[in-house]
Each structure stands twice: as C-alpha cells, then as structure tokens.
Coordinates of C-alpha atoms and ligand atoms in Angstrom, one line a residue:
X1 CA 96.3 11.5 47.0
X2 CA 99.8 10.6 46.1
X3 CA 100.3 12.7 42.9
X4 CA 102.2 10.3 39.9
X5 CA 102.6 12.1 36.8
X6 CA 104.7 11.3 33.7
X7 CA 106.7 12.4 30.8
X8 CA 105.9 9.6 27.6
X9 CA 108.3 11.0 25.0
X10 CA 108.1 9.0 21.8
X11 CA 111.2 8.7 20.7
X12 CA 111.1 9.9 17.0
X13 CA 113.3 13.2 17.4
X14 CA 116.0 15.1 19.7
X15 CA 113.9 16.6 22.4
X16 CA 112.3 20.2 22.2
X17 CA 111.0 23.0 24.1
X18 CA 107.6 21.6 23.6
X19 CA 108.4 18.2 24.9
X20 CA 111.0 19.7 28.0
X21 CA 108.2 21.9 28.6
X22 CA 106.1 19.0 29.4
X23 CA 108.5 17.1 31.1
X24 CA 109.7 20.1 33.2
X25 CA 106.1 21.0 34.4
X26 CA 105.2 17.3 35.6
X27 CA 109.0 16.9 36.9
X28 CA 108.4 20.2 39.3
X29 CA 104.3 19.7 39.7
X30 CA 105.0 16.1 41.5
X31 CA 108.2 17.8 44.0
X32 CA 105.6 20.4 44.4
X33 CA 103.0 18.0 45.5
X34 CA 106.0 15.2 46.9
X35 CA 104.9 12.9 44.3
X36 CA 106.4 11.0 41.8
X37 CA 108.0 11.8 38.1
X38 CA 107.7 8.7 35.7
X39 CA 109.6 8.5 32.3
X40 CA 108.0 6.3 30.2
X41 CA 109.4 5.4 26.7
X42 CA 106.1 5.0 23.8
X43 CA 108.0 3.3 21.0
X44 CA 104.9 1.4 19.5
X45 CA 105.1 3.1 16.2
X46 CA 108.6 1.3 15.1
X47 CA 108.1 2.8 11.6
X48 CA 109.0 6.4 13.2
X49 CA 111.4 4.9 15.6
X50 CA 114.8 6.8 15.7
X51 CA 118.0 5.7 17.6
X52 CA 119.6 8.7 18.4
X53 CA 116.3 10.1 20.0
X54 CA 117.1 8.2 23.0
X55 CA 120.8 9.2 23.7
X56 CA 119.6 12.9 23.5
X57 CA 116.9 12.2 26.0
X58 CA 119.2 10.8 28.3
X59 CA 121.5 13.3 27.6
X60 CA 119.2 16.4 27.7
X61 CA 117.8 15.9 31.0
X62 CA 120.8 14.5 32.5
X63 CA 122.4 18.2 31.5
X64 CA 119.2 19.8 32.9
X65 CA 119.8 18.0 36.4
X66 CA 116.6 16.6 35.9
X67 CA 115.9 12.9 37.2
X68 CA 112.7 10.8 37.2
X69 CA 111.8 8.6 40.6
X70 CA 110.8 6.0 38.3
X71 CA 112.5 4.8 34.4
X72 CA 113.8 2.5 31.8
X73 CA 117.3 3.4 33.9
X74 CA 116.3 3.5 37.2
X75 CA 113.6 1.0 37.6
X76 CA 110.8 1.0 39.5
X77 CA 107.7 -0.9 41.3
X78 CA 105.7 -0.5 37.5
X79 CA 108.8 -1.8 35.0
X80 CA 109.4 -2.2 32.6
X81 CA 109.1 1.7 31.8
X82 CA 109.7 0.8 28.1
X83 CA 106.7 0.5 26.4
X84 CA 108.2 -2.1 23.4
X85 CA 108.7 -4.5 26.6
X86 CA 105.2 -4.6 27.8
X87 CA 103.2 -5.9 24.1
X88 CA 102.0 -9.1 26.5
X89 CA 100.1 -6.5 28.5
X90 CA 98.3 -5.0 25.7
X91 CA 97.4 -7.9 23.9
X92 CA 95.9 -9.4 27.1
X93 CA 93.9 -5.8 28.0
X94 CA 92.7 -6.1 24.0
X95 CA 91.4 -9.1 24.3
X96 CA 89.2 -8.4 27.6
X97 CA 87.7 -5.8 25.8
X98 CA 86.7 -7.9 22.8
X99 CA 85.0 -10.4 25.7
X100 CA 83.1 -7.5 27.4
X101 CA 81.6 -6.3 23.9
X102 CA 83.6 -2.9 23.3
X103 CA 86.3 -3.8 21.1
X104 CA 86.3 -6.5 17.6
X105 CA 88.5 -7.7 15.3
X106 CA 88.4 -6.5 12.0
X107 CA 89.5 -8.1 8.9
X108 CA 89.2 -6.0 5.9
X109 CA 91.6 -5.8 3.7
X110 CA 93.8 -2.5 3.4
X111 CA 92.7 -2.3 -0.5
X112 CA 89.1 -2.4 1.1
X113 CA 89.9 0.1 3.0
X114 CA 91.6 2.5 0.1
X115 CA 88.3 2.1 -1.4
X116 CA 86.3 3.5 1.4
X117 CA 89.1 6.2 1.8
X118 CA 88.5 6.8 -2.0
X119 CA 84.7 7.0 -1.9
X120 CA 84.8 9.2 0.9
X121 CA 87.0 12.0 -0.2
X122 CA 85.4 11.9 -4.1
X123 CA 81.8 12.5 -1.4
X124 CA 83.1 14.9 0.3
X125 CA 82.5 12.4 3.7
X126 CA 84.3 12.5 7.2
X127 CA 87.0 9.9 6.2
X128 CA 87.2 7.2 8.6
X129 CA 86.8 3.4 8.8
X130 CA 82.9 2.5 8.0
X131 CA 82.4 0.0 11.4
X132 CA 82.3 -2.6 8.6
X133 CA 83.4 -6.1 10.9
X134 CA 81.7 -4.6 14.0
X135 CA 79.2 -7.0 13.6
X136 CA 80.3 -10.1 11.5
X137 CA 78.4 -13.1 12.4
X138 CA 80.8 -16.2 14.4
X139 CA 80.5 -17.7 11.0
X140 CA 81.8 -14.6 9.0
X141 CA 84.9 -14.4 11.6
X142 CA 85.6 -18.1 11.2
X143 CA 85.7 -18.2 7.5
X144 CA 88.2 -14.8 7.2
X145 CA 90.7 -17.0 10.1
X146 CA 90.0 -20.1 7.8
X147 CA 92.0 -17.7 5.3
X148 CA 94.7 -16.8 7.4
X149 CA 94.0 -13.3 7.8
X150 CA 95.5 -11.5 10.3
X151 CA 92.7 -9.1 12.4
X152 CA 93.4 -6.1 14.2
X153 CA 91.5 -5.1 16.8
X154 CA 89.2 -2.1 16.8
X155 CA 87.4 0.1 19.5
X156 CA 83.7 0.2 19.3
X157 CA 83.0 3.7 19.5
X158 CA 79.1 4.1 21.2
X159 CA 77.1 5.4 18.5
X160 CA 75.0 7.9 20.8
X161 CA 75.6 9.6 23.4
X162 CA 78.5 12.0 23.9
X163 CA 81.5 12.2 25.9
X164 CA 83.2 14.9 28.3
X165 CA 86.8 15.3 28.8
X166 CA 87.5 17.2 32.0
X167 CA 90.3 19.3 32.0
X168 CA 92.0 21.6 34.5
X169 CA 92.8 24.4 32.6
X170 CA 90.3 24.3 29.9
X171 CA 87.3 23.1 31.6
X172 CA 85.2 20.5 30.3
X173 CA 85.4 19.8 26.9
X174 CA 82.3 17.7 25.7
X175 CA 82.3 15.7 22.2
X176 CA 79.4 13.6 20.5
X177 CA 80.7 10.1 20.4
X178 CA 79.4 10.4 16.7
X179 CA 81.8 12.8 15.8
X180 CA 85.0 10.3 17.9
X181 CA 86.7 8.4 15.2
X182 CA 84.9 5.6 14.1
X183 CA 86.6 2.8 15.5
X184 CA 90.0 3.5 16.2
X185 CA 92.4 0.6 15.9
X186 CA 93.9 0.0 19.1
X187 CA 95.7 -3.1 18.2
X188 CA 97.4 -4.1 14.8
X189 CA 97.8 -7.0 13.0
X190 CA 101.2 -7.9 14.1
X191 CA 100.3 -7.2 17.8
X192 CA 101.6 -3.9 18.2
X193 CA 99.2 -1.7 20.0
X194 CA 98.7 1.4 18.7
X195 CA 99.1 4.4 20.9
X196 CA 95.7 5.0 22.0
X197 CA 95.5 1.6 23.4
X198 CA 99.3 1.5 25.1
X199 CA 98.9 5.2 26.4
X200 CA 95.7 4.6 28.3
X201 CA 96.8 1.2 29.5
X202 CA 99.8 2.2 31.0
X203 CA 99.0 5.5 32.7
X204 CA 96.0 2.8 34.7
X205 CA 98.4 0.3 35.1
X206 CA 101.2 2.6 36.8
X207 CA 98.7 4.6 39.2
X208 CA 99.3 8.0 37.3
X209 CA 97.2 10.5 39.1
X210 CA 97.2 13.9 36.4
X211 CA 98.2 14.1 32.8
X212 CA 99.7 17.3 31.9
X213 CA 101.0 17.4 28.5
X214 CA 100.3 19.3 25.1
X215 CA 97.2 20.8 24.2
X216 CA 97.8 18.9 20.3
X217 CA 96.3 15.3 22.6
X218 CA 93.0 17.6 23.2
X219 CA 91.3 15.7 20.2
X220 CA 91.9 11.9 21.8
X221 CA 91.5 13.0 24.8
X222 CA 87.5 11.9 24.3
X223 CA 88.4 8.9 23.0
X224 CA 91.0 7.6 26.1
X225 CA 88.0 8.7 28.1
X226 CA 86.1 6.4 26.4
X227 CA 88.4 3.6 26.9
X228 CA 89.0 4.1 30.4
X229 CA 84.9 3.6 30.9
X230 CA 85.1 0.8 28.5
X231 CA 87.5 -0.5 31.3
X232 CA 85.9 0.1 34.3
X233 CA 88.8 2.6 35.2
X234 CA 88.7 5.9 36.5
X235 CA 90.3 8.4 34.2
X236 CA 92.8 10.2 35.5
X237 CA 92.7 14.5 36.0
X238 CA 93.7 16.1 32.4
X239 CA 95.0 19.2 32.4
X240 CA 96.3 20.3 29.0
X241 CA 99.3 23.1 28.4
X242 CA 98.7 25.6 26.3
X243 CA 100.6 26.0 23.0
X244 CA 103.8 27.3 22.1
X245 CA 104.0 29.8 19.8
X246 CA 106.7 31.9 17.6
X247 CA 106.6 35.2 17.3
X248 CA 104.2 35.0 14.3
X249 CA 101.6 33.1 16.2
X250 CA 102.6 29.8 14.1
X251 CA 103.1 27.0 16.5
X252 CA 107.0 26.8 17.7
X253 CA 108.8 24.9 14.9
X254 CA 112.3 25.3 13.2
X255 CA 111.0 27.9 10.6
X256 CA 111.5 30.1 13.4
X257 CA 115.2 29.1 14.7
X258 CA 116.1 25.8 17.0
X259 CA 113.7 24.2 18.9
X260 CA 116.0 21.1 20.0
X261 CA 117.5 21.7 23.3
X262 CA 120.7 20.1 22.2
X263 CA 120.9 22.8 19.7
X264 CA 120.6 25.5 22.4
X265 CA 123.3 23.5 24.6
X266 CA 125.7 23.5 21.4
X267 CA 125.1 27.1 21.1
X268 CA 126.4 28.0 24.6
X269 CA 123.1 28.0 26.6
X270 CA 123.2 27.1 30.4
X271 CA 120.6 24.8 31.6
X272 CA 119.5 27.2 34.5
X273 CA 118.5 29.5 31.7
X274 CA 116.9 27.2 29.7
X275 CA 115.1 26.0 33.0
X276 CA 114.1 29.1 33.9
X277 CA 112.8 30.4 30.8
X278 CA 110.8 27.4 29.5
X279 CA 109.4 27.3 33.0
X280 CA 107.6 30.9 32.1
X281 CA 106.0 29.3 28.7
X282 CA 102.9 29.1 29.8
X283 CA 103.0 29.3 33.6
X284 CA 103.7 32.2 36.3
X285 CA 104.3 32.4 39.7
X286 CA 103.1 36.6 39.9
X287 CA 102.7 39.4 37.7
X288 CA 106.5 40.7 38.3
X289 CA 109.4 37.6 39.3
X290 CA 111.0 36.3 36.3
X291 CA 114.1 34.6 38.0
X292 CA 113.3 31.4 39.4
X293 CA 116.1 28.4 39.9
X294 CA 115.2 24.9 39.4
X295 CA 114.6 24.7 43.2
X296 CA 112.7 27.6 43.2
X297 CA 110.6 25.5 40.8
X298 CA 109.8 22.5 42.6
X299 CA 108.7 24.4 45.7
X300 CA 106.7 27.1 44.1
X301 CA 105.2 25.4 41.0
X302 CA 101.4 24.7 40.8
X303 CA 99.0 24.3 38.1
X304 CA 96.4 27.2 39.6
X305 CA 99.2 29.7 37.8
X306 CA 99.3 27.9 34.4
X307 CA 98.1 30.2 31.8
X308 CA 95.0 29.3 29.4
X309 CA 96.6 31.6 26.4
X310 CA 99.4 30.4 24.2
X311 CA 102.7 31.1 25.3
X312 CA 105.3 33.0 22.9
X313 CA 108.9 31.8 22.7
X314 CA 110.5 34.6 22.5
X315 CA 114.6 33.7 21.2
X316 CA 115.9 37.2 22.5
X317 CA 114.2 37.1 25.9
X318 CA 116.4 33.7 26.2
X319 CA 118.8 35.4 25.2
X320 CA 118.5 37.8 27.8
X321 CA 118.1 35.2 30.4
X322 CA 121.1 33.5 29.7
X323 CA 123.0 36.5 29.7
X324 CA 121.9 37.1 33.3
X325 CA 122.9 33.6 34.2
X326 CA 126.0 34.1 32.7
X327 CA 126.7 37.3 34.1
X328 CA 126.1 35.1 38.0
X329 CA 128.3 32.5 37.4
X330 CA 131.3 32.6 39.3
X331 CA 134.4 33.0 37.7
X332 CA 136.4 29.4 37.9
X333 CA 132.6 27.7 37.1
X334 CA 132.3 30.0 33.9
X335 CA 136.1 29.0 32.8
X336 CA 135.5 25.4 33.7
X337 CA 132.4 25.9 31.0
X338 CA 134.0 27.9 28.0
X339 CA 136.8 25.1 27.9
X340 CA 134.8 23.1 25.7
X341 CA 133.5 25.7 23.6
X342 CA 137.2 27.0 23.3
X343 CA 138.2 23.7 22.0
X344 CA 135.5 23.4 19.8
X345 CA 136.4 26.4 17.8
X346 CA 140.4 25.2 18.0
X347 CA 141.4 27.9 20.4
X348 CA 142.7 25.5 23.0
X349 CA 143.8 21.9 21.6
X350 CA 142.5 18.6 23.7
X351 CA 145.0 19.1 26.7
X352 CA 145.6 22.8 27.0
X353 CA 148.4 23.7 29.3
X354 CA 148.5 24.9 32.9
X355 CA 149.5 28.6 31.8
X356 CA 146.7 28.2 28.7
X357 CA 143.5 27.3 31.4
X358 CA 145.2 30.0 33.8
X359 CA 144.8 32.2 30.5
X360 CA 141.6 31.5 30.4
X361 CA 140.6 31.7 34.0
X362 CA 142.3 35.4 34.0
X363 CA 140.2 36.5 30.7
X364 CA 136.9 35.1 32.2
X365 CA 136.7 38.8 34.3
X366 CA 137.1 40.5 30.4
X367 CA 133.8 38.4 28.6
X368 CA 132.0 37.8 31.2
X369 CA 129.8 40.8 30.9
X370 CA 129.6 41.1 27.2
X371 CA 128.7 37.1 26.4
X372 CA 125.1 36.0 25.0
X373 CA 125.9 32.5 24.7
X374 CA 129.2 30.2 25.7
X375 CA 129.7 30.3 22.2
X376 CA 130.3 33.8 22.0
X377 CA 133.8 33.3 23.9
X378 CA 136.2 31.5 21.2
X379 CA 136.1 34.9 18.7
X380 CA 136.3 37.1 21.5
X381 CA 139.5 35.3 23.3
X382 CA 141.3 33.3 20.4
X383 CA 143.4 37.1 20.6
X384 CA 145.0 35.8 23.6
X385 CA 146.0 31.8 22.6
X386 CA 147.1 32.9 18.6
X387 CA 148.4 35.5 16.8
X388 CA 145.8 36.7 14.1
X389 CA 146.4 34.8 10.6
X390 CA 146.1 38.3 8.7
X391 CA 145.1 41.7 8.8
X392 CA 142.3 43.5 7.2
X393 CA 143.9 47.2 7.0
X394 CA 140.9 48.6 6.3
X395 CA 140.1 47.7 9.9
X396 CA 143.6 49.0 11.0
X397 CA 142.7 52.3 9.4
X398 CA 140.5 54.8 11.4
X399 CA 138.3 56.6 8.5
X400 CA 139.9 59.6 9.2
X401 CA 143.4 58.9 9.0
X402 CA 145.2 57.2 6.2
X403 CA 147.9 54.4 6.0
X404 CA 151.0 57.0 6.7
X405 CA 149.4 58.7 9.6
X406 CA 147.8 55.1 11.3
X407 CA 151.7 54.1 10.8
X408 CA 153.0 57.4 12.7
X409 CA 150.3 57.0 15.3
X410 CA 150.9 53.3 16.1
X411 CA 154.7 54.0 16.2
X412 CA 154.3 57.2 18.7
X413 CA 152.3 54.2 20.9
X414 CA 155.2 51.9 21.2
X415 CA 156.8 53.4 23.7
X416 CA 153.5 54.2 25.8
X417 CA 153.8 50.2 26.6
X418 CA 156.7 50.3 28.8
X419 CA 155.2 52.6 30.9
X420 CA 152.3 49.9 31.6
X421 CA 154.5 48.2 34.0
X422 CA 153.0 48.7 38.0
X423 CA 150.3 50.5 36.6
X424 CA 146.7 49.3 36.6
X425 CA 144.5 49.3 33.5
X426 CA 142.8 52.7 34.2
X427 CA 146.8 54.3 34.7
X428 CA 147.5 53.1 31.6
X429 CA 144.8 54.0 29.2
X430 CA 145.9 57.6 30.7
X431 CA 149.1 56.9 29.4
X432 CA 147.4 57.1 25.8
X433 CA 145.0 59.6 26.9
X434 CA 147.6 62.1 27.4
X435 CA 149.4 61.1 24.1
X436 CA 146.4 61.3 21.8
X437 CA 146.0 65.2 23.4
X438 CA 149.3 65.9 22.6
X439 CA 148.9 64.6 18.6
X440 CA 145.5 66.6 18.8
X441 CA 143.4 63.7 17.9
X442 CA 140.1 61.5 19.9
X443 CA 141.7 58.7 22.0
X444 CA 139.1 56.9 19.7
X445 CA 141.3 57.4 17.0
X446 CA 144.5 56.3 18.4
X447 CA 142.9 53.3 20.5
X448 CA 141.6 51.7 17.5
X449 CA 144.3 50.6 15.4
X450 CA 146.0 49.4 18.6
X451 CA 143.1 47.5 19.6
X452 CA 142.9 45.8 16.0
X453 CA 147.0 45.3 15.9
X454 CA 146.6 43.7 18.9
X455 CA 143.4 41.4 18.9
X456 CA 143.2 41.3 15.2
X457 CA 139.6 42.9 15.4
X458 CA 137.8 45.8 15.9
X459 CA 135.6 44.3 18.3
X460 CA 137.4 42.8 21.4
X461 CA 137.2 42.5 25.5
X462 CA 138.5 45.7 27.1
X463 CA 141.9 47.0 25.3
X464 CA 144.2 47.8 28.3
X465 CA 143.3 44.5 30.4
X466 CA 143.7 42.5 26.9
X467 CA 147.3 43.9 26.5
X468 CA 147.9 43.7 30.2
X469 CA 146.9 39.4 29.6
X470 CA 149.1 39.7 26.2
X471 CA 151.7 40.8 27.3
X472 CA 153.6 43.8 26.6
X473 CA 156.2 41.6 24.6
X474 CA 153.4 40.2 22.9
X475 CA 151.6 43.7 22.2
X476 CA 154.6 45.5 20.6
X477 CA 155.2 42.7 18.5
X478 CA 151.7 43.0 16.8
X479 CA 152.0 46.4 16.4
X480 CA 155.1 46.5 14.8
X481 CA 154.4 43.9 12.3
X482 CA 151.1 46.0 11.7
X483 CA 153.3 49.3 11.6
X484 CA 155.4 46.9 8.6
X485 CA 152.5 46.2 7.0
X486 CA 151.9 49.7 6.8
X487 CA 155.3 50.7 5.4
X488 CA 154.7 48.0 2.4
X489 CA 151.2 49.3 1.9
X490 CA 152.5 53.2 2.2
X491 CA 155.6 51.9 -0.4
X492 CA 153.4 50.0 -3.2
X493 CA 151.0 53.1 -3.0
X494 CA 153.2 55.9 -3.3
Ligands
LIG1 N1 103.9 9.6 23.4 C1 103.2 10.7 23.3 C2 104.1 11.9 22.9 O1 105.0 11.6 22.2 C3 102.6 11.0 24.7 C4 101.5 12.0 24.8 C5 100.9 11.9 26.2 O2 101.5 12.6 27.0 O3 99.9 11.3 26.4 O4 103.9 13.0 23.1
ZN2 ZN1 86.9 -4.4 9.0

C-alpha cells in the first residue's frame, strides 16, 4: 500500500506544538514509509476563520524545512487542497446520501430548536437535536420549501446497533450508535458543509491511507466511521496521538507558557530543536537516544514506537535541547543567526558594517556556550557595539570594599592593560592575578568592578576575551570614567 497521510489545520490560530506535532509525525511516517504528505486547508467554519493563521502556517513549516508532496501551493493530482474551493463536492456527496436513505433535510427553525435545547437541560436530558424532520411526509417537505425555508442537511444516525472505531494505538474503541449524536448536521443552510461531512469526504476523495492526529477527534471518530459505511467507503487506519500535557497534567495550553511555534522562533529557538524535541512528545525510537535530526526522523520514525500515555512538555528540557543545538552550530552559521535578534534589540542598526558583523562573528566563540535561546545574545554582546548608558555603582562596588578602595583598585588596573598586548587571554588574567596578590585581596574582588566598568554588568561573556574584542583603548576608557564616577561619589559623600 502507498501510505498518503495529511495534516488538515483549520486555520483559526498561529500553529502549536499540538498541531506541528501532528503534522511532523505524518510528514516523517509517510518518508518513512515513501509515501506522501498532504496539507489540506479546512476553512468551512468561516465564522472562526482568521487571516493571519495562514501566513504563520506557511511560514512555520517553511522555517521547520518541512514541505508537503501535495498543497494549496504546490498542487497536486487531488486540488484544489483548499477545502472553501471544493463546496460543489460536498453538496453533490450530501445529496447522494439523502437518495440512498442516510441523510434528510431538516427544516426546523433555530427557535425550535432553542426550545428543545431549553427542555432538555431544565430535564436534565442528553442535549442534542430530537430526529424531528427524519421522517416528514413528501407533503410536509413540500409545504416548508413552499415557505422558502432553507434546509440543512442531517445524518441519520442508525438507531441500534453500535459502531467500532479501530485505532492503532488505542485499539478498538466501540460506541452504541444511540449514544452518537443524534443527527449531526453535515450540511448547513447556506451550503457550507460542516466539518464532519468535508473531513470524511476529502480524506476518501484524495486516497489517504492513515489518519494520525489528536486524540481530542476520538469522540467523532464513530461517527466518520459511520459515514464512510453510509458511503460504501472503506475507512481509512486511525491511529490517534496521545495528549500533550503541562507539567500539571492540564492539557498543553498558554496557562503554562507559549505553545505557538512562532513564539518559540521569536524567542531564539532553532528549528532542529524544536524538531527534535516535539518529535519525543509522544513517540521514541529506544529507551536511551534523545538526539535525532529531521533526517534521522524520516528514516527511523514508525508508529510501533508511539507511546499510549500522554506526553509532558516539558519548557526546560527544550531548553536544554536547544542549548545543545546551539552549542553544535558552527560558528559563521550561529553569527549569520543572532544578526536578527541583534537587530531586534537595536544592537546592530538595519545595515551593520563590515567591522560590526566581523564583531559579531569574533564574539560568537564568547556566547556560544552560555546561550539558552538566540535571544539571549543582544544583553550579553550590546557591551561590544555601545558604551553602557549608566552605571549602577552598587554593581561597581564589591560588598567588601567601598567607593574609595573600588576607585584605588580600578586605578592600580590601568596600567595592567598595556601589558595585554601579544599576550593571550589566559597571560593576561595572570597579569591581574599577580596584582590582586600583591593588594592582598581575591582576584574576585579586583575582577569585578573591571568586568562591570567594562561591560556595564555584572554578568558578561569571559572578561579578558571581552576586553581583548574591546579593545584596550576602549577598556581604559570605561574604567576611567567609572574611576570619575567614583571620585564624584567619594566627594558628595565625604
Ligand atoms: N481540521 C481539523 C483540525 O483542525 C482536522 C482534524 C483531523 O485531522 O481530522 O484539527
Ligand atoms: Zn428538523
């Protein structure tokens, strides 16, 4: 069998884990297999319909590096891929099932139908629709058509019998067609189909073999059954991925941080992380690998690893992963990535110069290590491209010195920097080493007012390669206007 599996995002939101999870597990099931990925776009429900959730698909997965054989933008031997484009084709399939018996039109009114809603909830009932036009005589129809009403069209439910969805993972899940909603509609008054109706149509109509999405469809997956026999189609293998969780056990949702991949993109996430994290939500390859690239993935995916239990996203395991990936990366890639995130935060302008990206390729070696996200890099670097707006002397000050003794120390550093010609990082810092011996004092001690003169914070990249990128010019310059600040503080004090 040729396996042709899909990803059917409605677009009603900027794509998440859940739905990339999805998409990434049929995407790497059919290279697995050397079948085919499908995108299909379900925007029947126009009242949820939201622009900007296409641009973010497009966008998300062209930044994952992942492509579909068959789409609204490439095409294919099933288009259109677009669900909106295809209403002729539901209509038609609606009204074959009204002639075979399983489907009618219903013509109640929606304040009819508020009624039953009401008298069901003051009961206590099942709400649902009470199979009220299933059998209006030709007269009855012809009289409410007389009046113009519009019908929509409604699946006859059987009344006996039950129904068994088989699924991969789960096994086979059996319901009582009593207990399937009464009589869905599958097509509305206007003509849209609902997306029962679409769904079902369109997996037949374009040959998908296995339907692997989210275990929230479990509950119509009885009823597409249904409607597949009511066809005379053969329904295609199910096989449901289990949930994603938070931490709390609370399905993923933005209580517990972002869910959107553009938000994790923004942040300064690389898509082989991303990849290779969601990847593990649910699925393993053994007890031990964790690192697995997007080719990795499309040999070695297949569903007999998917796990049954829910699947935690864990935000600092990401985290972790990305650091890894970061860590990897080498050095001219990484630069070529923190340029826009450098920009972003207005370290670099739009067209930074040749000796600004060389900057930035020579400080890659000094974050590299110590980055979570891409994000991470403007606080750390902006040192190097500005001088620091102000300076917190409470920082400046080591807790056991005061402002007099910080000035003395910093001024006994000064001429330490000329020696930091020809030498190498290591040389230097024993340049200071020596020094803070002969004042008695931790090289702590001395290094840290330095380190905040010259970066403008107490947390920075390495100290001696920082100064070596400054520049000694540079360096001595911070420090003496630190050492000033000092003087003014030690004046208006004393
Ligand atoms: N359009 C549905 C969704 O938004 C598709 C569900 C399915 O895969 O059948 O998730
Ligand atoms: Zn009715």
């Amino acid at each position: 069998m040729d396996v042709r599996v899909r990803y059917a995002p409605s677009p009603t939101g900027l794509q998440h884990i859940g739905g990339v999870r999805s998409a990434l597990f049929n995407f790497f099931f059919a290279r697995s297999q050397g079948g085919s990925f499908i995108l299909r776009i379900e925007d029947t429900d126009q009242s949820r319909y939201d622009e900007e959730s296409l641009r973010d698909l497009y966008e998300t997965f062209a930044w994952l590096g992942i492509h579909w054989d068959e789409g609204p933008d490439v095409g294919g031997r099933f288009a259109p891929y677009v669900q909106s484009q295809r209403f002729a084709l539901y209509q038609e399939h609606a009204r074959r099932l009204i002639e075979s018996g399983h489907a009618y039109e219903c013509f109640c009114s929606e304040q009819r139908l508020e009624r039953i809603r009401k008298i069901q909830t003051a009961n206590k009932m099942a709400p649902g629709y009470d199979r009220h036009c299933r059998n209006l005589t030709e007269a009855e129809i012809a009289e409410s058509r007389m009046q113009g009403i519009k019908p929509v069209v409604r699946f006859k439910v059987p009344l006996e019998g039950s129904t068994v969805l088989h699924d991969l993972l789960l096994g086979d899940i059996e319901r009582k067609n009593e207990d399937v909603n009464p009589d869905p509609v599958l097509l509305k008054s206007d003509g849209f189909p609902t997306y029962h109706l679409a769904n079902v149509i369109d997996d037949h109509l374009m040959e998908i073999t296995h339907i692997l999405r989210a275990q929230e469809w479990v509950p119509s997956g009885p009823l597409h059954v249904l409607l597949y026999e009511a066809f005379g189609w053969e329904p295609p293998i199910y096989c449901h991925l289990p949930m994603v969780m938070g931490a709390d056990g609370q399905k993923l949702s933005k209580r517990h941080g972002s869910t959107a991949v553009r938000e994790f993109r923004e942040a300064g996430y690389l898509p082989e992380a991303i990849i290779n994290y969601v990847s593990l939500l649910g699925w393993s390859y053994d007890d031990t690998r964790e690192f697995f690239s997007r080719e990795d993935l499309e040999r070695l995916f297949t569903l007999e690893r998917l796990n049954k239990a829910p699947a935690v996203f864990d935000y600092k395991k990401l985290d972790w992963f990305n650091g890894q990936y970061i860590r990897q990366k080498d050095a001219e890639a990484l630069a070529q990535q923190l340029l826009p995130f450098l920009k972003n935060a207005g370290v670099l302008g739009d067209s930074p110069s040749p000796q600004q990206l060389a900057l930035v390729r020579a400080a890659v070696p000094l974050v590299q290590e110590r980055l979570r996200v891409l994000a991470d890099a403007p606080s750390l670097l902006r040192f190097l491209f500005e001088e620091p707006a102000s300076y917190n002397l409470e920082e400046v000050i080591p807790k056991k010195l005061d402002a007099p003794r910080t000035r003395a120390v910093l001024t006994s550093a000064l001429p330490l920097l000329a020696g930091f010609k020809g030498r190498t990082d290591e040389e230097s810092e024993e340049l200071f080493r020596a020094k803070a011996e002969e004042l008695g004092m931790k090289l702590g001690d001395l290094l840290m007012p330095v380190r905040v003169a010259v970066t403008g914070t107490r947390i920075s990249p390495p100290l001696f390669a920082s100064m070596r990128l400054l520049g000694i010019e540079r360096v001595r310059a911070r420090i003496e206007r630190v050492i000033n600040l000092l003087s003014n503080e030690v004046q208006t004090n004393g």
